[in-house]
């Protein structure tokens, strides 16, 4: 049986989140897993989960399994109250925690999951090795659906799952302090970005070059760039 404390410790440590967010993630992810599992696997999940989590499992209902990892991440994010890309990260962490405690149950859950999440249920160590270091050292490659949700929050960014760009019109005299501020932010979150000067200012690109894809860390870097542009543009 999966113990609550072991699962909580796994999520807080591997997910690098506080206890309250870990608890909400556990309830949200296990709830969504139960909703999309077949009846036999759902019963096994309820049986293996600690009482505190099994009581939060919603009543079964007939629903098709999510067609993409982005759809499942959106559902989990709505329950936690966080963006889908962060829900992607937390879902992977919870799945890996279930695998380490009850690998057979995790494999049964994997049969109803999108391929990207199924890898985390079946072989979390291998999934980490095949992916990237997106958020707090945890793989976090984004699919198109999840990326589109992130773009809805960002200012002026465009692109696809291979990279995002934003052009900023700014007098050259203010470009240098802008880059200095962004360099500090880049150092703080330990993630790089690219830039090139344009006739009207500067253009930024975020992507994880080692895998040629956008990750949660790139979204965080884009948000830091937006914050810096706002501050410099307003005279900060």
Short mmCIF file of C-alpha atoms in Angstrom, two decimals, residues 48-236:
data_model
loop_
_atom_site.label_atom_id
_atom_site.label_comp_id
_atom_site.label_asym_id
_atom_site.label_seq_id
_atom_site.Cartn_x
_atom_site.Cartn_y
_atom_site.Cartn_z
CA UNK A 48 -3.75 1.22 -2.63
CA UNK A 49 -4.01 4.93 -1.83
CA UNK A 50 -3.85 6.11 1.78
CA UNK A 51 -7.22 6.92 3.34
CA UNK A 52 -6.70 10.68 3.15
CA UNK A 53 -6.40 10.49 -0.63
CA UNK A 54 -8.84 7.69 -1.40
CA UNK A 55 -11.63 9.67 0.29
CA UNK A 56 -11.04 12.53 -2.17
CA UNK A 57 -11.45 10.30 -5.24
CA UNK A 58 -14.55 11.41 -7.15
CA UNK A 59 -17.34 8.99 -7.98
CA UNK A 60 -16.73 7.03 -11.22
CA UNK A 61 -18.29 8.26 -14.43
CA UNK A 62 -17.99 7.31 -18.05
CA UNK A 63 -15.48 9.53 -19.81
CA UNK A 64 -12.98 9.00 -22.59
CA UNK A 65 -9.38 9.14 -21.55
CA UNK A 66 -7.62 12.44 -22.40
CA UNK A 67 -6.22 12.44 -25.92
CA UNK A 68 -3.14 14.47 -25.06
CA UNK A 69 -0.93 15.20 -22.09
CA UNK A 70 -1.94 18.84 -22.48
CA UNK A 71 -5.61 18.03 -21.94
CA UNK A 72 -4.86 16.05 -18.80
CA UNK A 73 -2.52 18.79 -17.55
CA UNK A 74 -5.26 21.37 -18.07
CA UNK A 75 -7.71 19.28 -16.04
CA UNK A 76 -5.19 18.82 -13.22
CA UNK A 77 -4.24 22.50 -13.33
CA UNK A 78 -7.87 23.56 -12.97
CA UNK A 79 -8.20 21.42 -9.86
CA UNK A 80 -4.94 22.65 -8.32
CA UNK A 81 -5.35 26.25 -9.46
CA UNK A 82 -2.12 26.48 -11.43
CA UNK A 83 -1.06 26.87 -15.09
CA UNK A 84 -1.09 23.69 -17.23
CA UNK A 85 2.69 23.66 -17.64
CA UNK A 86 3.12 23.51 -13.87
CA UNK A 87 0.42 20.86 -13.69
CA UNK A 88 2.44 18.87 -16.24
CA UNK A 89 5.41 18.96 -13.89
CA UNK A 90 3.36 17.98 -10.83
CA UNK A 91 1.53 15.18 -12.64
CA UNK A 92 4.84 13.62 -13.64
CA UNK A 93 6.10 13.82 -10.07
CA UNK A 94 2.99 12.16 -8.64
CA UNK A 95 3.08 9.41 -11.27
CA UNK A 96 6.71 8.67 -10.52
CA UNK A 97 5.88 8.52 -6.81
CA UNK A 98 3.13 5.97 -7.45
CA UNK A 99 5.54 3.94 -9.58
CA UNK A 100 8.19 3.77 -6.88
CA UNK A 101 5.61 2.60 -4.31
CA UNK A 102 3.39 0.37 -6.47
CA UNK A 103 4.92 -0.25 -9.93
CA UNK A 104 2.22 -2.70 -11.04
CA UNK A 105 -0.52 -0.19 -10.26
CA UNK A 106 1.42 2.52 -12.11
CA UNK A 107 1.69 0.29 -15.18
CA UNK A 108 -2.05 -0.33 -15.10
CA UNK A 109 -2.69 3.42 -14.92
CA UNK A 110 -0.27 3.98 -17.81
CA UNK A 111 -2.52 2.03 -20.17
CA UNK A 112 -5.08 4.85 -19.96
CA UNK A 113 -2.66 7.76 -20.08
CA UNK A 114 -1.27 9.79 -22.99
CA UNK A 115 2.12 8.41 -24.06
CA UNK A 116 4.17 11.18 -22.48
CA UNK A 117 2.62 10.66 -19.04
CA UNK A 118 2.56 6.88 -19.46
CA UNK A 119 6.36 6.92 -19.59
CA UNK A 120 6.43 8.53 -16.15
CA UNK A 121 4.14 5.86 -14.74
CA UNK A 122 6.04 2.96 -16.28
CA UNK A 123 9.67 4.11 -16.16
CA UNK A 124 10.22 7.48 -14.41
CA UNK A 125 14.01 7.13 -14.36
CA UNK A 126 14.08 6.42 -18.06
CA UNK A 127 11.61 9.22 -18.78
CA UNK A 128 13.84 11.67 -16.94
CA UNK A 129 16.86 10.49 -18.89
CA UNK A 130 15.09 10.84 -22.22
CA UNK A 131 13.71 14.29 -21.56
CA UNK A 132 15.03 17.66 -20.42
CA UNK A 133 15.70 19.62 -17.25
CA UNK A 134 12.75 21.98 -17.33
CA UNK A 135 11.68 22.96 -13.82
CA UNK A 136 13.69 22.37 -10.66
CA UNK A 137 15.72 19.69 -12.40
CA UNK A 138 12.64 17.78 -13.52
CA UNK A 139 11.79 17.03 -17.17
CA UNK A 140 9.14 19.39 -18.48
CA UNK A 141 8.93 19.41 -22.29
CA UNK A 142 5.65 21.10 -23.30
CA UNK A 143 3.22 19.87 -25.93
CA UNK A 144 1.34 22.26 -28.24
CA UNK A 145 -1.83 22.40 -26.16
CA UNK A 146 0.02 23.25 -22.96
CA UNK A 147 2.19 25.77 -24.79
CA UNK A 148 -0.87 27.56 -26.16
CA UNK A 149 -2.19 28.04 -22.63
CA UNK A 150 1.15 29.49 -21.58
CA UNK A 151 1.18 31.85 -24.58
CA UNK A 152 -2.17 33.18 -23.45
CA UNK A 153 -0.45 34.62 -20.37
CA UNK A 154 2.72 35.90 -22.02
CA UNK A 155 3.08 39.30 -23.67
CA UNK A 156 3.86 39.38 -27.36
CA UNK A 157 5.52 35.98 -27.61
CA UNK A 158 5.02 33.74 -30.62
CA UNK A 159 6.35 30.44 -31.88
CA UNK A 160 5.81 26.74 -31.37
CA UNK A 161 7.08 23.87 -29.25
CA UNK A 162 10.60 24.30 -30.67
CA UNK A 163 11.06 27.89 -29.50
CA UNK A 164 9.40 31.21 -28.64
CA UNK A 165 10.39 34.73 -29.68
CA UNK A 166 9.45 38.26 -28.66
CA UNK A 167 10.56 41.52 -30.26
CA UNK A 168 10.77 44.63 -28.10
CA UNK A 169 10.87 48.19 -29.48
CA UNK A 170 13.12 50.18 -27.19
CA UNK A 171 15.66 53.01 -27.58
CA UNK A 172 19.19 51.61 -27.73
CA UNK A 173 20.15 53.53 -24.60
CA UNK A 174 17.65 51.42 -22.62
CA UNK A 175 18.55 48.07 -24.18
CA UNK A 176 21.72 47.64 -22.14
CA UNK A 177 20.02 48.07 -18.74
CA UNK A 178 17.27 45.74 -19.96
CA UNK A 179 19.79 43.02 -20.82
CA UNK A 180 21.58 43.52 -17.52
CA UNK A 181 18.32 42.97 -15.65
CA UNK A 182 17.46 39.90 -17.72
CA UNK A 183 20.96 38.47 -17.24
CA UNK A 184 20.45 38.68 -13.48
CA UNK A 185 17.10 36.91 -13.79
CA UNK A 186 18.69 34.25 -15.98
CA UNK A 187 21.33 33.64 -13.35
CA UNK A 188 18.72 33.46 -10.57
CA UNK A 189 16.73 30.69 -12.26
CA UNK A 190 19.79 29.05 -13.85
CA UNK A 191 18.42 29.09 -17.39
CA UNK A 192 19.68 30.77 -20.54
CA UNK A 193 18.02 32.82 -23.26
CA UNK A 194 19.06 34.24 -26.63
CA UNK A 195 18.83 37.77 -27.97
CA UNK A 196 19.75 39.78 -31.05
CA UNK A 197 19.63 43.48 -31.74
CA UNK A 198 17.11 44.80 -34.26
CA UNK A 199 16.67 48.17 -35.96
CA UNK A 200 14.06 49.11 -33.38
CA UNK A 201 15.34 47.38 -30.26
CA UNK A 202 16.00 43.76 -29.38
CA UNK A 203 14.47 40.33 -30.03
CA UNK A 204 14.48 37.49 -27.49
CA UNK A 205 14.26 33.73 -27.98
CA UNK A 206 13.66 31.09 -25.32
CA UNK A 207 14.14 27.37 -25.86
CA UNK A 208 16.02 24.49 -24.32
CA UNK A 209 18.71 24.00 -26.94
CA UNK A 210 19.84 20.57 -25.73
CA UNK A 211 16.54 19.03 -26.81
CA UNK A 212 15.29 21.65 -29.29
CA UNK A 213 12.04 22.22 -27.41
CA UNK A 214 10.21 24.65 -25.13
CA UNK A 215 10.16 23.61 -21.46
CA UNK A 216 8.59 24.98 -18.32
CA UNK A 217 11.92 26.64 -17.57
CA UNK A 218 11.65 28.55 -20.87
CA UNK A 219 8.19 29.79 -19.85
CA UNK A 220 9.65 30.99 -16.56
CA UNK A 221 12.45 32.75 -18.45
CA UNK A 222 9.92 34.39 -20.79
CA UNK A 223 7.96 35.65 -17.78
CA UNK A 224 11.15 37.12 -16.30
CA UNK A 225 11.88 38.84 -19.61
CA UNK A 226 8.36 40.30 -19.64
CA UNK A 227 8.84 41.61 -16.10
CA UNK A 228 12.14 43.25 -17.08
CA UNK A 229 10.66 44.83 -20.20
CA UNK A 230 7.81 46.29 -18.16
CA UNK A 231 10.21 47.67 -15.55
CA UNK A 232 12.66 49.20 -18.04
CA UNK A 233 9.92 50.48 -20.33
CA UNK A 234 8.33 52.32 -17.42
CA UNK A 235 11.62 53.86 -16.41
CA UNK A 236 12.64 51.26 -13.80
#
